[in-house]
Each structure stands twice: as C-alpha cells, then as structure tokens.
Amino acid sequence: MLAFRRPQELANPLVFFVMAVSLFPLGVSPEKSFLAPAAAGVVWVASLLATLLSLDALFRADHEDGSLEQLTLAPQPLFILVLAKVFAHWLTTGLPLILLSPVLALMLHVDESLLGVLMLSLLVGTPVLSLIGAIGAALTVGLRVGGVLISLLVLPLYIPVLIFGTGMVQSAAAGMDYTATLAMLGAILALSLTLAPFAAAAALKISVSN
Amino acid sequence: MLAFRRPQELANPLVFFVMAVSLFPLGVSPEKSFLAPAAAGVVWVASLLATLLSLDALFRADHEDGSLEQLTLAPQPLFILVLAKVFAHWLTTGLPLILLSPVLALMLHVDESLLGVLMLSLLVGTPVLSLIGAIGAALTVGLRVGGVLISLLVLPLYIPVLIFGTGMVQSAAAGMDYTATLAMLGAILALSLTLAPFAAAAALKISVSN
Amino acid sequence: MTGQTPLLEAKNLQCERDDRILFENLSFSVDPGDVVQIEGPNGAGKTTLLKLLCGLAPLRQGELFWRGERMSQARPQFLSSLLYLGHKTGVKALLTPLENLRAWCAQREDVNEERMMAALETVGLAGYEYSPCNSLSAGQQRRAALARLHVSSAPLWVLDEAFTAIDKKGVAQLEALLREKANAGGAVILTTHHSLHLSGEVRRIQLGAAS
Amino acid sequence: MTGQTPLLEAKNLQCERDDRILFENLSFSVDPGDVVQIEGPNGAGKTTLLKLLCGLAPLRQGELFWRGERMSQARPQFLSSLLYLGHKTGVKALLTPLENLRAWCAQREDVNEERMMAALETVGLAGYEYSPCNSLSAGQQRRAALARLHVSSAPLWVLDEAFTAIDKKGVAQLEALLREKANAGGAVILTTHHSLHLSGEVRRIQLGAAS
Amino acid sequence: MWEAFKQWFHRWGSPKWFYERSLVWSFWLGWGAMILLPIGIVWGLAFAPQDYQQGNSFRIIYLHVPAAILAQSCYMIMAVAGFVSLVWRMKMADVVLKCAAPIGASFCFLALFTGAVWGKPTWGTWWEWDARLTAMLILLFLYFGVIALEAAIEDKITAGRAAAVLSLVGVVNIPIIKYSVEWWRTLHQPATFKLTEKPDMPVEMWAPLLVMVIGVYCFFGYSLFLRSRNEIIERERRTLWVRELLAKEGKV
Ligand code: HEM
Ligand SMILES: Nc1ncnc2c1ncn2[C@@H]1O[C@H](COP(=O)(O)OP(=O)(O)OP(=O)(O)O)[C@@H](O)[C@H]1O
Ligand SMILES: Nc1ncnc2c1ncn2[C@@H]1O[C@H](COP(=O)(O)OP(=O)(O)OP(=O)(O)O)[C@@H](O)[C@H]1O
Ligand SMILES: [Mg+2]
Ligand SMILES: [Mg+2]
C-alpha cells in the first residue's frame, strides 16, 4: 500500500546525517576533549535536521501529481493512510539513522559505554520526529514556499524531544539514572502516536481543499 | 528579469538558520566556556546547512512548470541567466544570513571583536556556497529523488569553504594574521565565480534534455 | 425526479471565489444510467463544481445527498462508490503504470493482476507496463490513469477533462466505455471541451456565460 | 523545395527511446507561411520531435538547418526567432498573468505594458491580470501562456498541444491567430489531437502507426 | 602527425574497436595483477625490514599507499573521461567514467580503512580531522556523488553527461589531497615517491611498495576493462555487431 521508493531515496537523509555530523568537527574543532562531551548532542541535532529535510518530500510529490486527492477520496479513513505513510517515513529515515549513529558517535570520540543509551534515545525519539513532522508537512503541502516553512512550524515542537533525548545521554554520561527521562520521551511518543495522525489527516484535508 | 519571490520565501532559510543555531546550545551545552570557542563554527555550519536547504528550490519549481525549458530557449546565453539566478539566490539567502549572524554570534557569547571577521568570512564564503550549490541543483533538477541528493553532491565541495571560513575566525581569535586565509577564500570565490555558472548552465541543459 | 431515489442530488449549490459568484442556486440530481456533462467556458467553475461534489472543496452553501442521505452522514458509502479523476491524475512519475494501478487498487477494489494487465492493454499501454511513467508521453500518462476506469466497479464516475491529451482513437474508445457504464446502471459526471459523440442521451449542465 | 531557402530544414532525423525507434529518416522543411501539423497517436513521438527541433533534446542522428545554416552555428539566431510552448508552459503559479508575461518578455522582445494588457484581454484574462495564476482555472492558466503568442514577433512558433484545456471559443480564436501568423509570413509547427479547422492549407507530418 | 593522432583518438570512441582490443589488454593486465600483487604482498609483509619506530604495523603501508594513490588516479581518469565526454560526445568516455567510479570508491574506502587501522597504533586514534584525511573522505563522498547521480538518471546518455560535469567539478579536490600535507602542518606523512628525488626509505622497503603500486594499477586496469566490456554489451545490445557477437557466442 505504501508507495515504493527507490533505494536511493532511502540513502539520502542518511547521507545528510553523516555529512552534518562530519561538518561539525571540521567547522568547530577536531579535538577530542571538545568533541566527546558535545557528541551526543551533535548526533541528535543532526538527526533532527536530517528528518526535517526529508519531511518536505513526505506529501509534496503526492500533492503535485494529484495522488493526495485520490488519497483523501479513498474509502479507508485518512488517518490510517497517514499513519502508514509516517511509518514508512520512519523506516526509511529514522531507523537508518539509529543504525548508523554508533559509527558516527565513535568518530566523535563518544565513550563506548554510552552508545547504547544514545541509540535507545534515538529509537524512542525519532518516531516522534516523524509523527510531528507529518503534521507540518501536511499543513504546508499546498504552499509553494519551499520546504523550509516546515522547519518554522515543526522545530518548536521538536525542541522538547531534543532536550529529553540529549538529556538522557547526558545523565547516563554523568552516571545518573536516566529512566525518568526515558519515561518522559516514551510518554511523548505515546501522545504523538495517538494525536499526530489525526492532526495530520485534518491538515491534509485542508490543504487539498485549497 | 529575476523571478520575484514572496517575502516569506526569503524568511525561510533565515528561520532555519536561527533555529539550527539555537538548537545547538539546547542540544549540546548552554555553558559559555563551551559555546564561545564553538560559536563561529556553529554559525558557519548553520549557514551552510541553511544554504543547502534552500538549494532544492533554486530550479525545481522552474523545472516543474516548464520555465526551465523557456529559460534554455531564451536568446541570452544560459550562463548569464544562471548567474542572475544565483545572485538572486545569494541576495535572498546569503545576505540575510550575514546580516543576522552577529546577533546569533552574540547569543553564543562570541567575543565582540570577532564579529567583524565572522561577517567578513561569511561575506566572501556564502556567494561560493550559492555558486557551487547551483551546480548541484542544476544536476539534480530533473530527478524526483528529493533535494537531499544535492547534499551528497554539494557538501564535499562545501567543506573547503567551511574549513577556510572557520579557520579565518579561529586565527583571528588566536590573535594571528588571517589575511592568508581570507586570500584563499577570495581565490575560491574567484574560481567558482568564473567556472560555476558555466558548469551549472551545462548541467541545466543536460537536465532539461532528459 | 422519478420515484427512485437519485444517486447523487445537489440542492441550491452556490460557489464564489474571490468575490466572483460562479454559480448560484444550482440544483440537479444524477440517476443511475445518466451521463451528465458540465459545460461552460474556461473559468466557469466546472472543476470547482466537481470538487464540491466529491468533497474536495468545502461546501459553503447548499446541500448534497447520496442515495437520499445527507452527504455528511453518507460520506463513507459515498467514497467507496466514487471514482474521481481530476486535472491531475495521481499517477506517480517514478512508478510504472502497473505499479500505479496496483497502488490505486490497493486502497479500493480487490482486483487481480490479470485484470490490471488487461486494463493496461485496453488503454494501449501494452509493452509499457514496466516503464516508469515519467518516460511515457503526456497521453500515455493520462491513459495510465484511465486504466482505473477499466477495473473500477464504482457506480459513480466523476471525470474532469478526461479526454485531455488523448488521441482520437482513444477518445472514441473512452466514449464507448462511458456509454457502456451508463447502460450498466452507473452514472458519469464529466467535463470536457471536446464535443462528445456519445450514442444515447447526455444531460448537460451549463455553467457561466454560454460561449 | 522552392528556390527560397526554407526557414527550418530537417534531414534524416532519427529518434529512439528505450529501444523503440520512434521515427527514422525523417526529412522535411518548413517555409515562411507554412502551418505544419505533426500527427500521430499517443506516444508516437510528436513531443519528442518538437523538442529535437528546438534543441531541448539532444539530436543523436540527423541534421537541422536554420535558414540554410547548420543549427550548431545558427543557434543564437534560431533562438531569437523561436517561440516554443510545450506541454508545460512555464507559467509561474505564484505570479499573476501579467507578471508572467512580463518576465517572459524581459528575456525576449521589447514589449510595452499596454500591449501586454491588450494581449491578456484578447485571451480572455481581463479582470484576472492581478490574480496569482494558481487561483486560475486550468484553461485560464493555459491562456496566460497563450498570451505570449499575441505579443510575439518570432517568425517560428512551435506549439505542443496548444489547445489543451481551452474552450471552444478559445480554440476558434487561436486557430484564427495561427492562420494570421502564417499569412503574415510566419511559420507554425504544432501538434494537437483536436481536428484543426484552419482556413487555408495545413501540411501534415504523420508519425507512428496511423490511428 | 595531428591527423594520425586524431584518427587514433577517434578509434577510442568506437565501442566495437574498444571491445575487441580490450580483451587482449585486460588479459595482460589481469596476468600482471595476478603476478605482481602476490609478490608485492609476500615481499612486503614477510621479507621487507621492520620499521625501527613502528615495528610491524608499518606494513600496512603496502596496502594503504597503493590504494590511496589509485583512488586519486582513478578520479583523475574519470575527470579526463568526463571532459572527453562533454567536449567530443564520445560514448566510450561515458562508459569508462561510469565503470571507474565504483572501483575508485572501493579503493578510496580501502585507503581510508587501512589508514584508520594504521592510525590506531601510530597516532592512538582511529580518526583524526586532519587535512589529508578529510580530503580523502571528501573524495569518497565525491565518488558516492557520481555513483548516485549515475543511478538516479534513467537515460544513460544524460546520466553520463551529468556525471561528467560532476566529476570535472570535483577534480579540484585532487590537488588538495596531494598538497594538503605540504600546505598545512599535519600528522600525516608527506610523499615518499617524488619524481625528482630519491625516496628516503631504504630500497628494501620501497621496492615492494613499488611492485604493489604497479600491481594495483594492473588490477585496476583489468577490472575497468572488464566492467567496461559488460557495459558496452549492455548499451550496444541492439547494434548489429553485438547481436552478431551474442549469436556467435550462443552457438559456441
Ligand atoms: C584514514 C586515515 C588515512 C588516510 C585517509 C590517508 C590517506 C593517504 C593518502 C591520500 C596518501 C597519499 C598517497 C599519494 O598520493 O602519495 C597517503 C600516503 C601515505 N600514508 Fe596515509 N592516510 C591515512 C592514515 C595514515 C596513517 C595512520 C599513516 C601512518 C602513520 C599513514 C602513512 C602514510 C604513508 C607513509 C604514506 C606514503 C606517502 C607517500 O609515499 O606518498 N597514513 N595516505
Ligand atoms: N524521458 C523519456 N525517457 C524515455 N522515453 C521517453 C521519454 N519521454 C518520452 N518517451 C517515449 O517516447 C515516446 C514518444 O513520446 P512523446 O512524448 O514524443 O509522444 P507524443 O507523440 O508527444 O504523445 P502524446 O500525444 O501523448 O503527447 C513514447 O513512447 C515514450 O514512451
Ligand atoms: N484556488 C483558487 N483560489 C481562488 N480562485 C480560484 C481557485 N481555483 C479556481 N479559482 C477561480 O474559480 C473559477 C473557476 O475555476 P474552475 O477551475 O472551476 O474553472 P473550470 O470551469 O474548470 O475551467 P477550465 O475549463 O479552464 O478547467 C475561476 O475563475 C478561477 O479564477
Ligand atoms: Mg477545469
Ligand atoms: Mg506530446
């Protein structure tokens, strides 16, 4: 039911992710003493930006070729279709990022014991990014103002995720208990999983009728 | 001759820029001792990413509505039209970034004496980003694989600009002479100014004929 | 109105866009077996009317009924009985005609591969089933969308400029298909600037200043 | 061939796409005053041929001459004598029809505002000059592109499906315009699936299996 | 003289001619690689003297340096092919460009990998953001870019020309790799082999290295020809000569 994508499209956010992470030591400072504490944050910021970048494509092509009209006229409830699309988006964006994050974290001299926590935080966090992003993408899809308007809408909602996600890794680095933060992230995930598909479906209907 | 843009479109890369910069202290660490040395690099990385994000739109809309065909059939040489478009892109992307950078740099506790150097480095560097970016945008314009393929093509070429740009600020911060780096950046600008429009025009012709 | 409840009934529809009133007090009903052509010059509001009927544009004034029930209640049934083809057809440029058809069917009817292949052959895409749509000609892309008509069992077809970019043979074939549909008890609402050559009656609804 | 050098001459054009040979050994010439219609069913290669002629697709085999000179040499002159309108017209959705026309003219001819306004009025967009094109109907958007014909002095027009989405009155008007152009010594190459009702002679080039 | 050159040059443009000749070339190159590579490896790993500072870890040089050199040469070849493709529209240049990219990318990866492995014992870290290393990483990304672009464009000729533009643009990176060690003070060693001077390594150390470098070049040529031949058959499958050839091979 999901649109098949080219394998290449899958690689794109990943490539961006890798590049954004590697830009950081280049642009700022390549020293270990500097990189190690910043690393988890950098990986998080980069995956957030990578997700953001890929959002624009989520519904845009569908809108331009008229698939979106067909989608809203399909007999299934729209939010289910949206959920399926978001899930596909996460599979092609979030999941590869998670799988690649340990490699990049190592390049930034993250302590090996923290890799697990970092991946866990991403595992809970990235679906939220996809879900919230879908709302932004749905709201902006009719507008030709370029994908960056999405950033404006979506980034404020991403910030809590970012704070909890990096907070989790930082607590772990400080040797503290991070389950409370994890629970918080989990709660955000549950919340957005129940609400975001409806919001995105509503936004899509509005965008289509314009 | 240049396509008029909506004022909103102009704001978008700026918004992204501001957000990417503000994400950094949120995601990594808000401490001054940490931020100050990193700040110039962060501003540079953010403006690079903002430019990158805006590239996708450079020719895409033109391609989709057929303007690109009309452009390649215009009696003027294509590279001049490309140059005009790139200049417009820089005016709407690079220039606002430069104007805004001191504010953000101050937010990241950059030493005030360095602001001038930072702006100078951006002033010479961002046109290069627009010029090189145009090649990437022109090469990928026919392809529906989403704007992130551009990153793959363009980021490797951005890295030297980034290194010299931040290098300039770092030398200044260390109290060293930065004119050599500035000269290097200037040379890159001259090189890309003479070559990039032709490369982009050639790439556009190729993309249109597909 | 006959004793039978009409498939779709519109009452007192009104539409204005940017202060221009496109139509007012538009009432009509569509029965099984009808072919209804919406006519009018460019910008008369044909597309807008079709979108209103399908619920793609918000209905600001007037009422719609599906098999006698208010549209707001009957929407799920309505959607599963509707096939809409707009100016833009929703054919994905990167997918092949077959994949496009399959993706479309997956959300609607249960159609097996053979019927899909047969439908593509009927619309003249034999040999192109596996080429991505962006390497097809304008008319072939439209045909890839029209293949849906050949697998659809929806009782109501709403077609906006379905003849665009189709060659003469294709147009004749499509006209035959529409008539067949109507004879089988379906209903078709369409717009076109071609002159229709349909055997049998076509009801016309005129919008805007007659041209 | 007459004594006069033809405007455009094509010799032995060949085109294949994905292993299918669309046309081979296609030679023809277009003289001032000619209206040439490229005919053929969907996918016959009409669009491809027009693109080849304009240099929008790479010419892999065959030769083109512009006023007797090889195209590779005469390209600048050719471009300034050409008006091409493809399936996609290059009308910017965010700009108004007037801005679109102005932007197009800026790259080509020197046309004053009044003529532009007059052209827009002629194509029936009076009152829509200042609405952004994405709030126009499909046909009105095409008309916004067709307005270029009314301000153009280019001796060669290449029109791909110029009648798409245009209503009957618009089609008649456009046909008259084309004939006028030809009578004034211009040349028109076009494709369409409508039956042309042009007074005077139309030369036809048949591509693909006749349908 | 010029005419002869032009004739020779144009022959390269003919896939058929290339296909016929490359069989012989790839045969010799294949054997060259088969002989030189084992000799180089055994000599380098087992017989060359130890480095007085680095001990045995330095033996990675026998993989690292050939791979690094080849990764750069390969890109140069692609850029030249790109130039030829854009200027003379030569079909063969596209083929060479397309076929060289994955080989170059693999060697580039190998150089990075062996460098990283080597870095651990000598510099105490897998990765360092040093100029040459970074430039090498950029090269890898450039390779990926060319490969991705080729793959993204449906039409082969368009794809070839787009890749040609990209590889020409990216060629600015090569001098950066080459001179990075001289322009910036870096961790990485400057060049050992120079055209003008004698290497300051003992002969026993650099001789196997030279053998390896030549061997790797042979291997590169071999695989390039092999891939190109396949690509030619794929692209020209409808021409008369390929159909005849396939028919002949079908019979045999
Ligand atoms: C990932 C890390 C590394 C990368 C990307 C890298 C890359 C390169 C490159 C591009 C060359 C140039 C070959 C040429 O054109 O002459 C080279 C040569 C060389 N590298 Fe590395 N290198 C890395 C790590 C190392 C390490 C850790 C060492 C040893 C301490 C090392 C030692 C050498 C030596 C001795 C040469 C030969 C210089 C010459 O003869 O030109 N490299 N490497
Ligand atoms: N980008 C492309 N890549 C590969 N093949 C293509 C491409 N564009 C068109 N073709 C093929 O070329 C053939 C001719 O296409 P063309 O667009 O010229 O047809 P046409 O005569 O204009 O048809 P229509 O009446 O539908 O507009 C078609 O069979 C199509 O499959
Ligand atoms: N998104 C929109 N916003 C504002 N006005 C619009 C919008 N879309 C269409 N209109 C206006 O509504 C009117 C009717 O448009 P519509 O697309 O329904 O015409 P149509 O009858 O389908 O014409 P055509 O034959 O050209 O397809 C037009 O005058 C147009 O300007
Ligand atoms: Mg319409
Ligand atoms: Mg066509």
Coordinates of N, CA and C and ligand atoms in Angstrom, one line a residue, chain E residues 54 57-58 60-61 64-73 108-128 130-137 139 177-178 180-181 187-194 199 201 209, ligand 1:
Chain E
Q54 N 58.0 2.0 14.1 CA 56.6 1.5 14.2 C 56.5 0.0 14.2
S57 N 53.6 -2.7 12.4 CA 52.3 -2.1 12.0 C 52.6 -1.3 10.7
F58 N 53.8 -0.9 10.4 CA 54.0 -0.1 9.2 C 53.7 -0.9 7.9
I60 N 51.3 -2.1 6.9 CA 50.0 -1.7 6.3 C 50.3 -0.8 5.1
I61 N 51.4 -0.1 5.1 CA 51.7 0.8 4.0 C 51.6 0.1 2.6
H64 N 48.0 0.5 2.0 CA 47.5 1.8 2.2 C 47.9 2.7 1.0
V65 N 49.2 2.8 0.8 CA 49.6 3.7 -0.2 C 49.2 3.4 -1.6
P66 N 49.3 2.1 -2.0 CA 48.7 1.9 -3.4 C 47.2 2.2 -3.5
A67 N 46.5 1.9 -2.5 CA 45.1 2.2 -2.5 C 44.8 3.7 -2.6
A68 N 45.6 4.4 -1.8 CA 45.4 5.9 -1.8 C 45.8 6.5 -3.1
I69 N 46.9 6.0 -3.7 CA 47.3 6.5 -5.0 C 46.3 6.2 -6.0
L70 N 45.8 5.0 -6.0 CA 44.9 4.6 -7.1 C 43.6 5.3 -7.0
A71 N 43.1 5.6 -5.7 CA 41.9 6.3 -5.6 C 41.9 7.6 -6.2
Q72 N 43.1 8.3 -6.1 CA 43.2 9.6 -6.7 C 43.4 9.5 -8.3
S73 N 44.2 8.5 -8.7 CA 44.4 8.4 -10.2 C 43.0 8.1 -10.8
C108 N 39.2 3.9 -2.5 CA 39.2 5.1 -1.6 C 38.8 4.6 -0.2
F109 N 37.8 3.7 -0.2 CA 37.4 3.2 1.1 C 38.5 2.4 1.7
L110 N 39.2 1.6 0.8 CA 40.3 0.8 1.3 C 41.4 1.6 1.9
A111 N 41.7 2.7 1.2 CA 42.7 3.6 1.8 C 42.3 4.2 3.1
L112 N 41.1 4.6 3.2 CA 40.6 5.2 4.5 C 40.6 4.1 5.6
F113 N 40.2 2.9 5.2 CA 40.1 1.9 6.2 C 41.5 1.5 6.7
T114 N 42.4 1.3 5.7 CA 43.8 0.9 6.2 C 44.4 2.0 6.9
G115 N 44.1 3.3 6.5 CA 44.7 4.4 7.2 C 44.2 4.4 8.6
A116 N 42.9 4.2 8.8 CA 42.3 4.2 10.1 C 42.9 3.1 11.0
V117 N 43.1 1.9 10.4 CA 43.7 0.8 11.1 C 45.1 1.1 11.5
W118 N 45.8 1.8 10.6 CA 47.1 2.2 10.9 C 47.2 3.3 12.0
G119 N 46.2 4.2 11.9 CA 46.2 5.3 12.8 C 46.1 4.9 14.3
K120 N 45.4 3.8 14.5 CA 45.2 3.4 15.9 C 46.6 3.1 16.6
P121 N 47.5 2.3 16.1 CA 48.8 2.1 16.8 C 49.7 3.3 16.7
T122 N 49.7 4.1 15.6 CA 50.7 5.1 15.5 C 50.2 6.5 16.1
W123 N 49.0 6.9 15.8 CA 48.6 8.1 16.4 C 47.7 8.0 17.6
G124 N 47.3 6.7 17.9 CA 46.5 6.5 19.0 C 45.0 6.8 18.8
T125 N 44.6 6.9 17.6 CA 43.2 7.2 17.3 C 42.8 6.6 15.9
W126 N 41.6 6.2 15.8 CA 41.1 5.7 14.5 C 41.0 6.8 13.5
W127 N 40.6 8.0 14.0 CA 40.3 9.0 13.0 C 40.7 10.4 13.6
E128 N 41.2 11.2 12.7 CA 41.7 12.5 13.1 C 41.2 13.4 12.1
D130 N 42.3 15.6 10.2 CA 43.5 16.1 9.6 C 43.2 16.4 8.1
A131 N 44.0 17.4 7.5 CA 43.6 17.9 6.2 C 43.6 16.8 5.2
R132 N 44.6 15.9 5.2 CA 44.6 14.9 4.1 C 43.5 13.9 4.3
L133 N 43.4 13.5 5.6 CA 42.3 12.5 5.8 C 41.0 13.1 5.4
T134 N 40.7 14.3 5.8 CA 39.5 14.9 5.4 C 39.3 15.0 3.9
A135 N 40.3 15.4 3.2 CA 40.3 15.5 1.8 C 40.0 14.1 1.2
M136 N 40.5 13.1 1.8 CA 40.3 11.7 1.3 C 38.8 11.4 1.5
L137 N 38.3 11.8 2.6 CA 36.9 11.5 2.9 C 36.0 12.2 1.9
L139 N 36.9 12.9 -1.1 CA 37.0 12.1 -2.3 C 36.0 11.0 -2.3
I177 N 44.2 17.1 -1.9 CA 44.7 15.9 -1.2 C 46.2 15.8 -1.3
K178 N 46.7 16.1 -2.5 CA 48.1 15.9 -2.8 C 48.9 16.9 -2.0
S180 N 47.9 18.8 0.6 CA 47.4 19.1 2.0 C 48.5 18.9 3.0
V181 N 49.4 17.9 2.7 CA 50.5 17.6 3.7 C 51.5 18.7 3.7
L187 N 49.5 15.7 10.7 CA 50.0 14.4 11.3 C 50.6 13.5 10.2
H188 N 49.9 13.7 9.0 CA 50.2 12.7 8.0 C 51.5 12.9 7.3
Q189 N 52.2 11.8 6.9 CA 53.5 11.9 6.2 C 53.4 12.6 4.9
P190 N 54.4 13.3 4.5 CA 54.4 13.8 3.2 C 54.9 12.7 2.2
A191 N 54.8 13.0 0.9 CA 55.1 12.0 -0.1 C 56.4 11.3 0.0
T192 N 56.5 10.0 -0.2 CA 57.8 9.3 -0.3 C 58.3 9.4 -1.7
F193 N 57.4 9.0 -2.6 CA 57.8 8.9 -4.0 C 57.7 10.3 -4.6
K194 N 58.8 10.8 -5.1 CA 58.7 12.0 -5.9 C 59.5 11.8 -7.2
P199 N 63.6 8.4 -3.0 CA 62.9 8.3 -1.7 C 63.9 8.1 -0.5
M201 N 63.4 6.3 2.0 CA 63.3 5.0 2.6 C 64.3 4.1 2.0
L209 N 56.9 -1.8 -2.3 CA 55.8 -0.9 -2.4 C 55.5 -0.5 -3.9
Ligands
HEM1 C1 42.2 7.2 7.5 C2 43.4 7.7 7.5 C3 44.3 8.0 6.4 C4 44.1 8.5 5.1 C5 42.7 8.9 4.5 C6 45.3 8.5 4.4 C7 45.4 9.0 3.1 C8 46.6 8.9 2.4 C9 46.8 9.5 1.1 C10 45.7 10.2 0.3 C11 48.1 9.2 0.8 C12 48.7 9.7 -0.5 C13 49.2 8.8 -1.5 C14 49.9 9.6 -2.6 O1 49.2 10.1 -3.4 O2 51.1 9.7 -2.5 C15 48.7 8.5 1.8 C16 50.0 8.1 1.8 C17 50.7 7.7 3.0 N1 50.1 7.5 4.2 FE1 48.2 7.8 4.7 N2 46.3 8.1 5.3 C18 45.7 7.8 6.5 C19 46.4 7.3 7.6 C20 47.7 7.1 7.6 C21 48.5 6.7 8.8 C22 47.8 6.4 10.1 C23 49.7 6.5 8.4 C24 50.9 6.1 9.3 C25 51.3 6.7 10.3 C26 49.8 6.8 7.1 C27 51.0 6.8 6.4 C28 51.1 7.1 5.0 C29 52.3 7.0 4.3 C30 53.7 6.6 4.9 C31 52.0 7.4 3.0 C32 53.0 7.4 1.9 C33 53.3 8.8 1.5 C34 53.8 8.7 0.1 O3 54.6 7.8 -0.2 O4 53.3 9.4 -0.7 N3 48.6 7.2 6.6 N4 47.8 8.4 2.8

